[in-house]
PDB file of C-alpha atoms in Angstrom:
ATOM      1  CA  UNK Q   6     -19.231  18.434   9.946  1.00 49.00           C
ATOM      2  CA  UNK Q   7     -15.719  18.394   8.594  1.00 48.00           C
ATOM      3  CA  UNK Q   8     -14.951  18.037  12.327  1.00 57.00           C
ATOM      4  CA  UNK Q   9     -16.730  14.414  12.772  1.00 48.00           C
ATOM      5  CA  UNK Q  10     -15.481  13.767   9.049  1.00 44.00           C
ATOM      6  CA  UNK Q  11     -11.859  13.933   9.914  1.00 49.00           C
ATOM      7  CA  UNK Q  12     -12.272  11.672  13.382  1.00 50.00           C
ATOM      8  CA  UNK Q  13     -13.273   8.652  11.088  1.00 48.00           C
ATOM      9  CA  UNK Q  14     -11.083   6.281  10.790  1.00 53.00           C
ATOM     10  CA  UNK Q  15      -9.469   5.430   7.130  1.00 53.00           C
ATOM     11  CA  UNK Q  16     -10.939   2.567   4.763  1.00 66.00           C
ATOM     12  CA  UNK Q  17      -7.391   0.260   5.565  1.00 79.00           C
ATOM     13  CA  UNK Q  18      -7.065  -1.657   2.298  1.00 86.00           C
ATOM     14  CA  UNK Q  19      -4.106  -3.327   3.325  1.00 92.00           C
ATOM     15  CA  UNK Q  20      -4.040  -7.150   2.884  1.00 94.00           C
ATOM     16  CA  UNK Q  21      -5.044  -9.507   5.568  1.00 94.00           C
ATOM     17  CA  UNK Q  22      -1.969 -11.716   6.820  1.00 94.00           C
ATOM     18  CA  UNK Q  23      -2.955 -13.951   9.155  1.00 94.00           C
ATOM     19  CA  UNK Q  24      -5.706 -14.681  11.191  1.00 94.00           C
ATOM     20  CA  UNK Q  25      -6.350 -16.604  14.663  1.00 93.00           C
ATOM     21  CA  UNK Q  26      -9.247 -17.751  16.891  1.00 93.00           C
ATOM     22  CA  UNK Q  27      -9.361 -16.815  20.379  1.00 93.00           C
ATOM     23  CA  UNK Q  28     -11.644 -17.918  23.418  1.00 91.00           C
ATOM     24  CA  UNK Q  29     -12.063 -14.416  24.923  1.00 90.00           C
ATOM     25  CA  UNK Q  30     -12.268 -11.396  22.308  1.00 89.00           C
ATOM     26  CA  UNK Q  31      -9.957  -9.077  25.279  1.00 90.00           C
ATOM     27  CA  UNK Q  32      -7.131 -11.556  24.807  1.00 90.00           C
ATOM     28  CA  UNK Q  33      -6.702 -10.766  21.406  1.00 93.00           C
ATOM     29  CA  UNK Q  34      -3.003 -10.669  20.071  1.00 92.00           C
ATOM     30  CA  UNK Q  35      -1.161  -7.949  19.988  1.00 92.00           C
ATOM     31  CA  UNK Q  36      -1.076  -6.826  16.027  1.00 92.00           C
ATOM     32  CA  UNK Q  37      -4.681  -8.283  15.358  1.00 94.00           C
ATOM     33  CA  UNK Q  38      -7.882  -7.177  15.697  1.00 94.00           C
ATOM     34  CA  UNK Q  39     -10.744  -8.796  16.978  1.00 93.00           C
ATOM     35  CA  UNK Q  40     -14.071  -9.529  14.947  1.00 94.00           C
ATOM     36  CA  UNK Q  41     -16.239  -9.146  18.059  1.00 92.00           C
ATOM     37  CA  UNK Q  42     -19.642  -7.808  16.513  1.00 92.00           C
ATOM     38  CA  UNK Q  43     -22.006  -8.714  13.801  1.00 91.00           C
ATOM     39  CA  UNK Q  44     -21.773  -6.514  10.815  1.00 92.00           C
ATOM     40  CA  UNK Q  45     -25.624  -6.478   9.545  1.00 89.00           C
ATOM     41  CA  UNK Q  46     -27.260  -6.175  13.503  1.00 89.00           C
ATOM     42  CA  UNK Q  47     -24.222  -4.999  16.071  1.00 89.00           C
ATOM     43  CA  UNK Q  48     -24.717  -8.494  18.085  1.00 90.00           C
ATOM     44  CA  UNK Q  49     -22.260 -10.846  19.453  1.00 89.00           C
ATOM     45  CA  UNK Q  50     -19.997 -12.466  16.420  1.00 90.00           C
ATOM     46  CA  UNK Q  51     -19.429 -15.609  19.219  1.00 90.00           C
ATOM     47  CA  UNK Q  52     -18.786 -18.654  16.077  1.00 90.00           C
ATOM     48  CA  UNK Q  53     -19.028 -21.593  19.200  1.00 85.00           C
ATOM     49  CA  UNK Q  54     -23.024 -20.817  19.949  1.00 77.00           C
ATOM     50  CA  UNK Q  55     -22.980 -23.025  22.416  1.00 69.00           C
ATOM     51  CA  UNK Q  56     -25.778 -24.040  24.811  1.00 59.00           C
ATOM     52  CA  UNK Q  57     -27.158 -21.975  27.887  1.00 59.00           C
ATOM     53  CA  UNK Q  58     -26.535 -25.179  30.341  1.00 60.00           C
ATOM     54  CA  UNK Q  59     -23.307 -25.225  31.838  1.00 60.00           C
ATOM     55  CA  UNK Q  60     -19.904 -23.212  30.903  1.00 73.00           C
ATOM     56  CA  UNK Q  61     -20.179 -21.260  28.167  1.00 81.00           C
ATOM     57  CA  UNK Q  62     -17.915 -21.785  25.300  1.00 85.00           C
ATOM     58  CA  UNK Q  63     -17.070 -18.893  22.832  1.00 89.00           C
ATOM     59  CA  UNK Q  64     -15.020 -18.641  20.130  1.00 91.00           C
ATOM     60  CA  UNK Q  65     -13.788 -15.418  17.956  1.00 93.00           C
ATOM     61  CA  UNK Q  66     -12.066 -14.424  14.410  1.00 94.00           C
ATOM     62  CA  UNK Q  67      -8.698 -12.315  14.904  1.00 95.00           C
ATOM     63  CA  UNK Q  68      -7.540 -11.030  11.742  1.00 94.00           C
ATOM     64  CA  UNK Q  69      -4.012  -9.589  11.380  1.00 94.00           C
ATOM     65  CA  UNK Q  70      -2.338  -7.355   8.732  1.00 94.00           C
ATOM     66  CA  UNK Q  71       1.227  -7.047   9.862  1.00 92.00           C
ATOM     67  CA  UNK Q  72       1.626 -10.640  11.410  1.00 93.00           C
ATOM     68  CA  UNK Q  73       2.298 -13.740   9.376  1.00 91.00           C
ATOM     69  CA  UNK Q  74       5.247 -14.906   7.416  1.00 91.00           C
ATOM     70  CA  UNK Q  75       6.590 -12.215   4.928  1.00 91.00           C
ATOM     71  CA  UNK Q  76       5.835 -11.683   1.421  1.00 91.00           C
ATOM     72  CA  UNK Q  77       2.753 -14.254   1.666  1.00 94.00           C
ATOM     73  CA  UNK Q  78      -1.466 -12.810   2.004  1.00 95.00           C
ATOM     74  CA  UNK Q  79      -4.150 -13.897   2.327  1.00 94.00           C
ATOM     75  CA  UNK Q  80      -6.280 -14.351  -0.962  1.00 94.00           C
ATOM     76  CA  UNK Q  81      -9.340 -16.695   0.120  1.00 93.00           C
ATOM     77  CA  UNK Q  82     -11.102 -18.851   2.574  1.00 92.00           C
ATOM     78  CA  UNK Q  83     -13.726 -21.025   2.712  1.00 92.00           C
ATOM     79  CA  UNK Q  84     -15.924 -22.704   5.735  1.00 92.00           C
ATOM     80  CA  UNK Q  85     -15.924 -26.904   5.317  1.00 92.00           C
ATOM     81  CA  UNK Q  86     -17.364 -29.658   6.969  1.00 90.00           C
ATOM     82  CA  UNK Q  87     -15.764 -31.104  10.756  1.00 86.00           C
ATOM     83  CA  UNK Q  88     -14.579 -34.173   9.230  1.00 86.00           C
ATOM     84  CA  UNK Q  89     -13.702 -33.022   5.471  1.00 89.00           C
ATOM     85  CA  UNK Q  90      -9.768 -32.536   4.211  1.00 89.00           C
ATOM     86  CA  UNK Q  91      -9.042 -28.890   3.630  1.00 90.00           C
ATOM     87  CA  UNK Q  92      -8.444 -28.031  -0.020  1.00 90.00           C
ATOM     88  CA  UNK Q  93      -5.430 -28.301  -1.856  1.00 91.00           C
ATOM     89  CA  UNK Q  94      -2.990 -25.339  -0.970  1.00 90.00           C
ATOM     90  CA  UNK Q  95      -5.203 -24.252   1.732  1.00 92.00           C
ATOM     91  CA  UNK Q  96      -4.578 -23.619   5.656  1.00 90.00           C
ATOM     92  CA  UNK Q  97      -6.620 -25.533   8.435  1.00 91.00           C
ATOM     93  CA  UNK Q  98      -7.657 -23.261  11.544  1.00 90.00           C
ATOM     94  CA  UNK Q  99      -7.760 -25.929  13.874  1.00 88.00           C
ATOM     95  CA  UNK Q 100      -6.924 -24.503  17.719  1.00 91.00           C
ATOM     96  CA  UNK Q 101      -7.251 -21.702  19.711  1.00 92.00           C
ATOM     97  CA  UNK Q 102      -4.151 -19.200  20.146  1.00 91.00           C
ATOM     98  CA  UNK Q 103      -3.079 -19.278  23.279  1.00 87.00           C
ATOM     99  CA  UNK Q 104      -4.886 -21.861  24.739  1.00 88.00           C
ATOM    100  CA  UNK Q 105      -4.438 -24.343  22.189  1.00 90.00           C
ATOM    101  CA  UNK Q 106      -7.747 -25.536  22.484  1.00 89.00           C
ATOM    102  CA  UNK Q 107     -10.534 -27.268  19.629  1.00 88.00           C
ATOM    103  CA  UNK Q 108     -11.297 -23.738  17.448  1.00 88.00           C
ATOM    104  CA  UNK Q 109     -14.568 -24.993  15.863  1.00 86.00           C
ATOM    105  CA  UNK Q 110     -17.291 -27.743  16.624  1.00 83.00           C
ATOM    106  CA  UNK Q 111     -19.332 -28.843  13.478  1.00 84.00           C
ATOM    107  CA  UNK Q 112     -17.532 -26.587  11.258  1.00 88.00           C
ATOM    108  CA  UNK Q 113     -13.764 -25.841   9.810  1.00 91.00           C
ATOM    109  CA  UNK Q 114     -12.365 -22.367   8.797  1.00 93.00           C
ATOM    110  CA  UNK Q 115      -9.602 -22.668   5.771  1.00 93.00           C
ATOM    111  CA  UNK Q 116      -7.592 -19.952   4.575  1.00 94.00           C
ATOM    112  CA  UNK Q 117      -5.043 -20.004   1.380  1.00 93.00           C
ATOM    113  CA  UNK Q 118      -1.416 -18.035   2.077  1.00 93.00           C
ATOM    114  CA  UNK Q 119       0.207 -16.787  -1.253  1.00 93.00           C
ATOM    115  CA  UNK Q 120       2.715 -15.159  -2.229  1.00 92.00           C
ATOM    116  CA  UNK Q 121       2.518 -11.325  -3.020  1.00 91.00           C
ATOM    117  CA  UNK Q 122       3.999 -11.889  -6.238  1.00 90.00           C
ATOM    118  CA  UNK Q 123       1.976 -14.579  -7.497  1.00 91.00           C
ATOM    119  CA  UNK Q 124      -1.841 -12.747  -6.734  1.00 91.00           C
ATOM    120  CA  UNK Q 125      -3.174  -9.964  -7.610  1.00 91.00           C
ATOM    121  CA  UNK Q 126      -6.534 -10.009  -5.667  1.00 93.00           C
ATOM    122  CA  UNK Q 127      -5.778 -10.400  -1.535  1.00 94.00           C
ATOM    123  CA  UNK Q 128      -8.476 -10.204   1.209  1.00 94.00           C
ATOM    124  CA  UNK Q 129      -8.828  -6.927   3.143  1.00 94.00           C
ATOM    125  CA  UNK Q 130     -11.878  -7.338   5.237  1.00 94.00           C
ATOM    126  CA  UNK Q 131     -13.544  -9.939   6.749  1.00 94.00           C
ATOM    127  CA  UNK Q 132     -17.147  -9.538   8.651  1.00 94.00           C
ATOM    128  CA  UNK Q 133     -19.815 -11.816  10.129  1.00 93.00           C
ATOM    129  CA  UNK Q 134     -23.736 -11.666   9.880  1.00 93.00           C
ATOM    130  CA  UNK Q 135     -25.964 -12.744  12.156  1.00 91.00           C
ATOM    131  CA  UNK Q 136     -29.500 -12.620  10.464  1.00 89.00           C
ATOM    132  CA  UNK Q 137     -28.425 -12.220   6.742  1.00 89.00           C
ATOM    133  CA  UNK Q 138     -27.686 -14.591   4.438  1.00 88.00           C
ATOM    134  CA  UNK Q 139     -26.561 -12.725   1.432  1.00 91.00           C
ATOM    135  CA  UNK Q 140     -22.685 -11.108   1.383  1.00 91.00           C
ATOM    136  CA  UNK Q 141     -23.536  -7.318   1.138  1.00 91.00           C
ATOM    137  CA  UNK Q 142     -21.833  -5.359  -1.894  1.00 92.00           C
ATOM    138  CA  UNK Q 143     -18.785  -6.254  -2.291  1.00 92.00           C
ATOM    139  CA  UNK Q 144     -17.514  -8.742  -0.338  1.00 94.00           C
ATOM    140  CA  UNK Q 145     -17.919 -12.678  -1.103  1.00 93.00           C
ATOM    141  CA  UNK Q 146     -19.299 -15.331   0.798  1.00 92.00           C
ATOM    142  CA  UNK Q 147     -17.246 -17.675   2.561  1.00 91.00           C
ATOM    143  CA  UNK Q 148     -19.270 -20.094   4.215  1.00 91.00           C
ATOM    144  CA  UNK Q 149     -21.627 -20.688   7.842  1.00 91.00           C
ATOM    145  CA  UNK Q 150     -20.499 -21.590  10.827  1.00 90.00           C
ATOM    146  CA  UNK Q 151     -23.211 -21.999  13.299  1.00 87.00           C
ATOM    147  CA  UNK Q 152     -25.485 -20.057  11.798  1.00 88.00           C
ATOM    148  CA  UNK Q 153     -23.386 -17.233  11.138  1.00 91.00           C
ATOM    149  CA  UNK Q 154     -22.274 -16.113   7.744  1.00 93.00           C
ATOM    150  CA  UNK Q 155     -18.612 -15.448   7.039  1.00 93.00           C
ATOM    151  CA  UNK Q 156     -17.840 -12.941   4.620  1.00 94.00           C
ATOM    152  CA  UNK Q 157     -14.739 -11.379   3.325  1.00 95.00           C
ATOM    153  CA  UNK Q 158     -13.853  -8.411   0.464  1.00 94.00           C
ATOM    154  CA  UNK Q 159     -11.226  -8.477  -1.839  1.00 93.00           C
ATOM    155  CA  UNK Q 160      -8.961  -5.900  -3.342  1.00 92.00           C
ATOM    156  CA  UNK Q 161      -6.241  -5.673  -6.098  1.00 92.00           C
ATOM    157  CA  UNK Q 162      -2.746  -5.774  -4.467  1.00 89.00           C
ATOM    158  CA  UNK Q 163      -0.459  -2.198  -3.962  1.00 80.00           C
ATOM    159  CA  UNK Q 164       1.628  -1.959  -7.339  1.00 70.00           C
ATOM    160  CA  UNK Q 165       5.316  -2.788  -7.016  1.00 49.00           C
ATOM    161  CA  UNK Q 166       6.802   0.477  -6.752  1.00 46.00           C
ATOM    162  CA  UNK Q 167       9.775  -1.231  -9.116  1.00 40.00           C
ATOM    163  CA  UNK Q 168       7.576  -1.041 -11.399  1.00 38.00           C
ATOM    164  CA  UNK Q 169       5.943   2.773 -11.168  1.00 40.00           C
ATOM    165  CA  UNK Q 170       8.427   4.555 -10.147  1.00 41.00           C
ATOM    166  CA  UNK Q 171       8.955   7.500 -13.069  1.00 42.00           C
ATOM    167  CA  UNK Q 172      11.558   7.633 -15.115  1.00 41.00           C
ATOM    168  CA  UNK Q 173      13.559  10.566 -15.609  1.00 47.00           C
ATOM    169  CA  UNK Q 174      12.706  12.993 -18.729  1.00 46.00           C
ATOM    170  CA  UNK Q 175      15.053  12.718 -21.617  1.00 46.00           C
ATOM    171  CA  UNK Q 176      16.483  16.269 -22.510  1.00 51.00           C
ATOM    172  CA  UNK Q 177      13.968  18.070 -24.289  1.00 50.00           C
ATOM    173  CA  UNK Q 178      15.783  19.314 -28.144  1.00 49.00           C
ATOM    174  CA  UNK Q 179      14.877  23.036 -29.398  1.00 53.00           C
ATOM    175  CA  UNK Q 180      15.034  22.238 -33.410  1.00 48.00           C
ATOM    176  CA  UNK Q 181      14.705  26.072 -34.032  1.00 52.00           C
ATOM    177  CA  UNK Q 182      18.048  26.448 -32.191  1.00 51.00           C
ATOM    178  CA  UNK Q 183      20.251  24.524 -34.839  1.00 49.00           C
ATOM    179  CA  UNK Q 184      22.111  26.747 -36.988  1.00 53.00           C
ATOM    180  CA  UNK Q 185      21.041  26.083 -40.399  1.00 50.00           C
ATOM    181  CA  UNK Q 186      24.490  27.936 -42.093  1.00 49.00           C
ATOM    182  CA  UNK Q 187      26.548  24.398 -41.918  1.00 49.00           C
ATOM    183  CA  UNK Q 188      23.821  22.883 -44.327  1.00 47.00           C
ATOM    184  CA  UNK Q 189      24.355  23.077 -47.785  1.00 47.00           C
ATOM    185  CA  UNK Q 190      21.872  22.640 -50.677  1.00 48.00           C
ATOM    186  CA  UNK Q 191      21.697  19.737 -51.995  1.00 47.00           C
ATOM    187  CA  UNK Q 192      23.005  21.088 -54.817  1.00 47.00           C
ATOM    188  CA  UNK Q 193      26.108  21.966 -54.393  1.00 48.00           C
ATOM    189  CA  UNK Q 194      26.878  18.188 -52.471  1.00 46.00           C
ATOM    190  CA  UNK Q 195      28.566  15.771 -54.802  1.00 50.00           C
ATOM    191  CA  UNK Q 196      27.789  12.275 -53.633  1.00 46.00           C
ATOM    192  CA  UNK Q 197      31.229   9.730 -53.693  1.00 48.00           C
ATOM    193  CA  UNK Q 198      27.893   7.161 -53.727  1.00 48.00           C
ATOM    194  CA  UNK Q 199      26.411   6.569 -57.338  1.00 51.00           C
ATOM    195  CA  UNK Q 200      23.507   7.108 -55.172  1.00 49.00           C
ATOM    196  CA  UNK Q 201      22.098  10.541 -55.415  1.00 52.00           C
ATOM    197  CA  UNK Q 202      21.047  12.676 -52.688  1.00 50.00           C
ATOM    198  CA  UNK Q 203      16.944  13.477 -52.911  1.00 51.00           C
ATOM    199  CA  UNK Q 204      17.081  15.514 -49.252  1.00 47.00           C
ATOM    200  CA  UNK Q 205      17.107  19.136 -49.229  1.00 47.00           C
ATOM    201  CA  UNK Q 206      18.755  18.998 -45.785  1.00 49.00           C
ATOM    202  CA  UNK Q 207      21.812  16.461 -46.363  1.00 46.00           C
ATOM    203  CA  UNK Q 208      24.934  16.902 -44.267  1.00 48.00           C
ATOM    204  CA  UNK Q 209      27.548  16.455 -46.209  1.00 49.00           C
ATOM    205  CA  UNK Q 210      29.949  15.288 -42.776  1.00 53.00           C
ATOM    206  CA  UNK Q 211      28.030  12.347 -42.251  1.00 58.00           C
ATOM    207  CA  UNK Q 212      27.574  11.667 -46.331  1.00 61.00           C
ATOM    208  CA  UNK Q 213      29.680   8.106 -46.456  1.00 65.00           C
ATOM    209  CA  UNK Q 214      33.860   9.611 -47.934  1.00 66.00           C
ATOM    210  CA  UNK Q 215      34.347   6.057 -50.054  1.00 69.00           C
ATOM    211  CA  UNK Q 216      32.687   3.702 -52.367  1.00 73.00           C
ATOM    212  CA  UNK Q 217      30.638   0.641 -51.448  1.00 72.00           C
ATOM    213  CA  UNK Q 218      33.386  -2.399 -51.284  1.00 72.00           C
ATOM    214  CA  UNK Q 219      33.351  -4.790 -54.356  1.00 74.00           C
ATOM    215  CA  UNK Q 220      31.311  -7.980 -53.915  1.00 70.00           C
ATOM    216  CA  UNK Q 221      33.725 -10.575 -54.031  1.00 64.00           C
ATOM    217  CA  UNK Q 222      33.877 -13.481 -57.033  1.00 65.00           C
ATOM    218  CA  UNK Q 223      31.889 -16.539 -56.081  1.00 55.00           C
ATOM    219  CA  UNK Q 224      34.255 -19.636 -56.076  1.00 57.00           C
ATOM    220  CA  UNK Q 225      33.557 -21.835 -58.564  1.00 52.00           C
ATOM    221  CA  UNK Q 226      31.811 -25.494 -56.870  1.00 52.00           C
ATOM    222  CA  UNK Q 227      29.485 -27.766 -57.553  1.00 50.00           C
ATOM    223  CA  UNK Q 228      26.850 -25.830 -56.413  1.00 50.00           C
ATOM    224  CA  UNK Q 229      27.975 -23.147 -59.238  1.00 48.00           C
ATOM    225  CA  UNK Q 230      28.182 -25.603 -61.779  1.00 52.00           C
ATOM    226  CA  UNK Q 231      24.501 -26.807 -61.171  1.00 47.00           C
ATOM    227  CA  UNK Q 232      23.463 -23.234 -61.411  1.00 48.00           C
ATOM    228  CA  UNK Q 233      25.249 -22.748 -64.548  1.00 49.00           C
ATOM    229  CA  UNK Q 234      23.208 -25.132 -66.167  1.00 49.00           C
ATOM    230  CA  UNK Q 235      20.283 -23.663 -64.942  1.00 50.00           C
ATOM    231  CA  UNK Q 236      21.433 -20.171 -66.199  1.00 49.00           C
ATOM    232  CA  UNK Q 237      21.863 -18.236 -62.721  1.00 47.00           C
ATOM    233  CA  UNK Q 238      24.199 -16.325 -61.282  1.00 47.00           C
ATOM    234  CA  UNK Q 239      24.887 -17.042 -57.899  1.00 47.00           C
ATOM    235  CA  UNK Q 240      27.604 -14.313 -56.525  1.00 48.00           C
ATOM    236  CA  UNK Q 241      28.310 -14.506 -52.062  1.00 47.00           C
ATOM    237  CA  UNK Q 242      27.824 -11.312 -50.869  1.00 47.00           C
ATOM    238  CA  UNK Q 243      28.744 -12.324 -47.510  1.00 47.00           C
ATOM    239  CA  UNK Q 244      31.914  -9.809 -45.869  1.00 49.00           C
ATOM    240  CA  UNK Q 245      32.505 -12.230 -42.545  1.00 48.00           C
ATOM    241  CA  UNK Q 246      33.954 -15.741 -42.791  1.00 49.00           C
ATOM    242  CA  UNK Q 247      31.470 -18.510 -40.357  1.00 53.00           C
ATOM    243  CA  UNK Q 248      33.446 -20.960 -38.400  1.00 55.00           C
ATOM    244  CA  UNK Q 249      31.721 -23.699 -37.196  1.00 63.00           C
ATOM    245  CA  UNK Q 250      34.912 -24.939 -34.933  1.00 63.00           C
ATOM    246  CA  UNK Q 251      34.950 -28.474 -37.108  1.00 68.00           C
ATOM    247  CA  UNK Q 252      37.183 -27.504 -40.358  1.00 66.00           C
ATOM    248  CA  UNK Q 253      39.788 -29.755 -40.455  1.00 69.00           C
ATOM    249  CA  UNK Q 254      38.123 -33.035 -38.990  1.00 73.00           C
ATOM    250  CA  UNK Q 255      38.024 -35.517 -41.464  1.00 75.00           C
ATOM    251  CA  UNK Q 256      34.476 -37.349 -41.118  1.00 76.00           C
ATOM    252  CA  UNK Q 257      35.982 -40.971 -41.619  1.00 79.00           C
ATOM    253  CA  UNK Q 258      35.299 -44.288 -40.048  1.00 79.00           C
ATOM    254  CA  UNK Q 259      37.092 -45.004 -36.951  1.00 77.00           C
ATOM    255  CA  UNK Q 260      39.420 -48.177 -36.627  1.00 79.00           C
ATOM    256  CA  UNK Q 261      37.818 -50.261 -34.493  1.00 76.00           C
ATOM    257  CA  UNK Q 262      34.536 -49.981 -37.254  1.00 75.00           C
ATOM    258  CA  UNK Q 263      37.633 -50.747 -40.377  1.00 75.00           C
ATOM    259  CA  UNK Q 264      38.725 -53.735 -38.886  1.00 72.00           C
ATOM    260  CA  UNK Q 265      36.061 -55.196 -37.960  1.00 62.00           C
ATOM    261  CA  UNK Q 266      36.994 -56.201 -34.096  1.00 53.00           C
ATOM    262  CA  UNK Q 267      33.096 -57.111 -33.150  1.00 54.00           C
ATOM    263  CA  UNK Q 268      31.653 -58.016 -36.278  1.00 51.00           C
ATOM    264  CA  UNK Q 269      28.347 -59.292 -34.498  1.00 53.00           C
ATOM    265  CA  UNK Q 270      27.277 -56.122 -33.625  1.00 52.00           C
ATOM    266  CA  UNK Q 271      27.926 -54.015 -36.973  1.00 48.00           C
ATOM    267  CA  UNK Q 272      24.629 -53.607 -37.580  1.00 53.00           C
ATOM    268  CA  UNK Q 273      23.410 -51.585 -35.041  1.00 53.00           C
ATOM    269  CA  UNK Q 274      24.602 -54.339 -32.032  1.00 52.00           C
ATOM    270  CA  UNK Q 275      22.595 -57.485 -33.829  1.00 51.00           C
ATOM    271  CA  UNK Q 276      23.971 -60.517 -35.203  1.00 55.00           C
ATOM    272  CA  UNK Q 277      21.465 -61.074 -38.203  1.00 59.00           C
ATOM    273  CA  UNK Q 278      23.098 -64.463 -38.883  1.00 75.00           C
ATOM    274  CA  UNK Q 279      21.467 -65.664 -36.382  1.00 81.00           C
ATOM    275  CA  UNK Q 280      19.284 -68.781 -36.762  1.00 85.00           C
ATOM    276  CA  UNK Q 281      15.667 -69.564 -35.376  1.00 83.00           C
ATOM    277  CA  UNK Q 282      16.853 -72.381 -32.979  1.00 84.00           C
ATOM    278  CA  UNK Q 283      19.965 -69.772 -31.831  1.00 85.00           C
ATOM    279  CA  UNK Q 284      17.171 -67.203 -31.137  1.00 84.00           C
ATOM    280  CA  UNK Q 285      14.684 -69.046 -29.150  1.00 83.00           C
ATOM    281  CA  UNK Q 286      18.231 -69.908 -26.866  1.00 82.00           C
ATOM    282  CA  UNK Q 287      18.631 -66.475 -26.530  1.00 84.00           C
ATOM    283  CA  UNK Q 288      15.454 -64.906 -25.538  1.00 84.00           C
ATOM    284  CA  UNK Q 289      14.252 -68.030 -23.732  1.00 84.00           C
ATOM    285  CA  UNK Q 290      12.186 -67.531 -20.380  1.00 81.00           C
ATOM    286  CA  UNK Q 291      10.540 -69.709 -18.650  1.00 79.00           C
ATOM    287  CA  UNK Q 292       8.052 -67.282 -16.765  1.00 81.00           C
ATOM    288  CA  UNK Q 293       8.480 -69.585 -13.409  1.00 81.00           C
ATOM    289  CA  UNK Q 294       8.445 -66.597 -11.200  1.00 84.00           C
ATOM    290  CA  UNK Q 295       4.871 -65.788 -12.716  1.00 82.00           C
ATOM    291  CA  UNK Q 296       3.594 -68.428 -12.293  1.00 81.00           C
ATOM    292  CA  UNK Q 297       4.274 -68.790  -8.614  1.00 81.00           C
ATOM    293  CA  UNK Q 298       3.133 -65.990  -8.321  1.00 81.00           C
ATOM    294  CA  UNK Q 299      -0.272 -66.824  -9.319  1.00 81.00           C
ATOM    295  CA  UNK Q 300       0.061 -69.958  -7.002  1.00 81.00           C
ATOM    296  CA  UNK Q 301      -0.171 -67.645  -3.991  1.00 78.00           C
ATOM    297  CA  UNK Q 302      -3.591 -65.851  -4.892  1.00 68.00           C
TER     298      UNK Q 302
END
């Protein structure tokens, strides 16, 4: 038993990359595989079903999982009408490979490429039933195409090994290894703070050696002077000096504004002198174009 168990193949949950359609299922690609057989009864998976008068058409599903652009999967498809647009963002399967001939003949296969970075749910299987007409567990229904069913399963996407790869262990500290005969009671510490020391297990080497600085005097403005009157304090604790790269600009009206070069437009660029008649010279139109316009209707 463990025998026949370890001559199974593998579930492959790789994405699907690409797929093709191909007139004979032996002159499938190299890198793809060919959907040949029905999943639900083992019969032929030919999507064409074409008549028994004259040549025989036939049509199969290649799907590929190392072929295709890089970086892009496959993350859905749908089955759509011979004569309807494909939807937005999605991928028509229009001719044969190889032989470049029509792929389908009432019905269209779509597919939608994305990016591996942008999904997180890519196709890994896709199978065809002949006789049912419900997906089996799960996989998802993509449409029917001559009365067969397409079908495909999804799967979350491989992590980004940038993002789970471990991290290395910080070094681990032994507590009971630090000497304990460099601490002194707290005690016997005398603080240069007028802060006192409620820790039993105060270092006295990283205890601050001088006194907070002095808060320096607030300069007397008009600010100050409006919270004298309203009996507060106000005292700038601040240590750094801002810079806001415009002291010494005087904010002053320039010349051209002082002497009054264009006094028309010193209110915002309008002359408010201005009188009705002087107006209706101004804005006049005579809305000829429009008219002719009309004319020609």
């Amino acid at each position: 038993m463990k025998e026949l168990y370890n001559t199974l193949p593998l579930p492959d949950d790789r994405p699907v990359t690409a797929l093709c359609v191909v007139e004979d299922p032996s002159k499938c690609p190299h890198g793809y595989s060919v959907v040949a057989k029905s999943h639900d009864q083992d019969l032929d998976a030919d999507l064409w079903k074409d008549g028994f008068f004259g040549k025989r058409i036939t049509r199969y599903l290649c799907l590929s999982k190392t072929e295709g652009p890089s970086g892009f999967v496959i993350d859905s498809l749908c089955v759509i009408n011979d004569k309807d647009a494909p939807p937005n963002g999605y991928v028509l399967l229009s001719k044969t490979y190889g032989t470049e001939q029509r792929a389908w003949r009432k019905r269209q296969l779509t597919y939608r490429l994305s990016e591996t970075s942008s999904v997180f749910l890519a196709i890994t299987d896709i199978i065809i039933l002949s006789k049912s007409k419900k997906a089996p567990e799960g996989f998802t229904m993509g449409g029917e195409i001559n009365g067969l069913v397409l079908c495909y399963k999804s799967a979350p996407l491989p992590a980004n090994p940038m993002l789970t790869r471990v991290l290395p262990s910080l070094p681990s500290v032994n507590l009971k290894s630090i000497p304990t005969s460099d601490y002194t009671p707290s005690g016997s510490i005398t603080s240069p703070t007028p802060y006192p020391i409620h820790s039993s297990n105060a270092n006295p080497i990283k205890s601050p050696v001088r006194p907070a600085p002095i808060p320096p005097q607030a300069n007397p403005s008009s600010d100050d002077n409006v919270a004298e009157k309203n009996h507060l304090v106000v005292i700038s604790t601040s240590t750094l000096s801002g810079f806001t790269g415009l002291e010494g600009v005087p904010f002053t009206l320039g010349p051209r504004v002082l002497s009054g070069v264009n006094p028309s437009r010193s209110n915002g660029g309008f002359n408010l002198q201005k009188t009705a008649q002087e107006i209706n010279v101004e804005y006049q139109y005579s809305f000829a174009t429009e008219r002719e316009a009309l004319l020609r209707l």
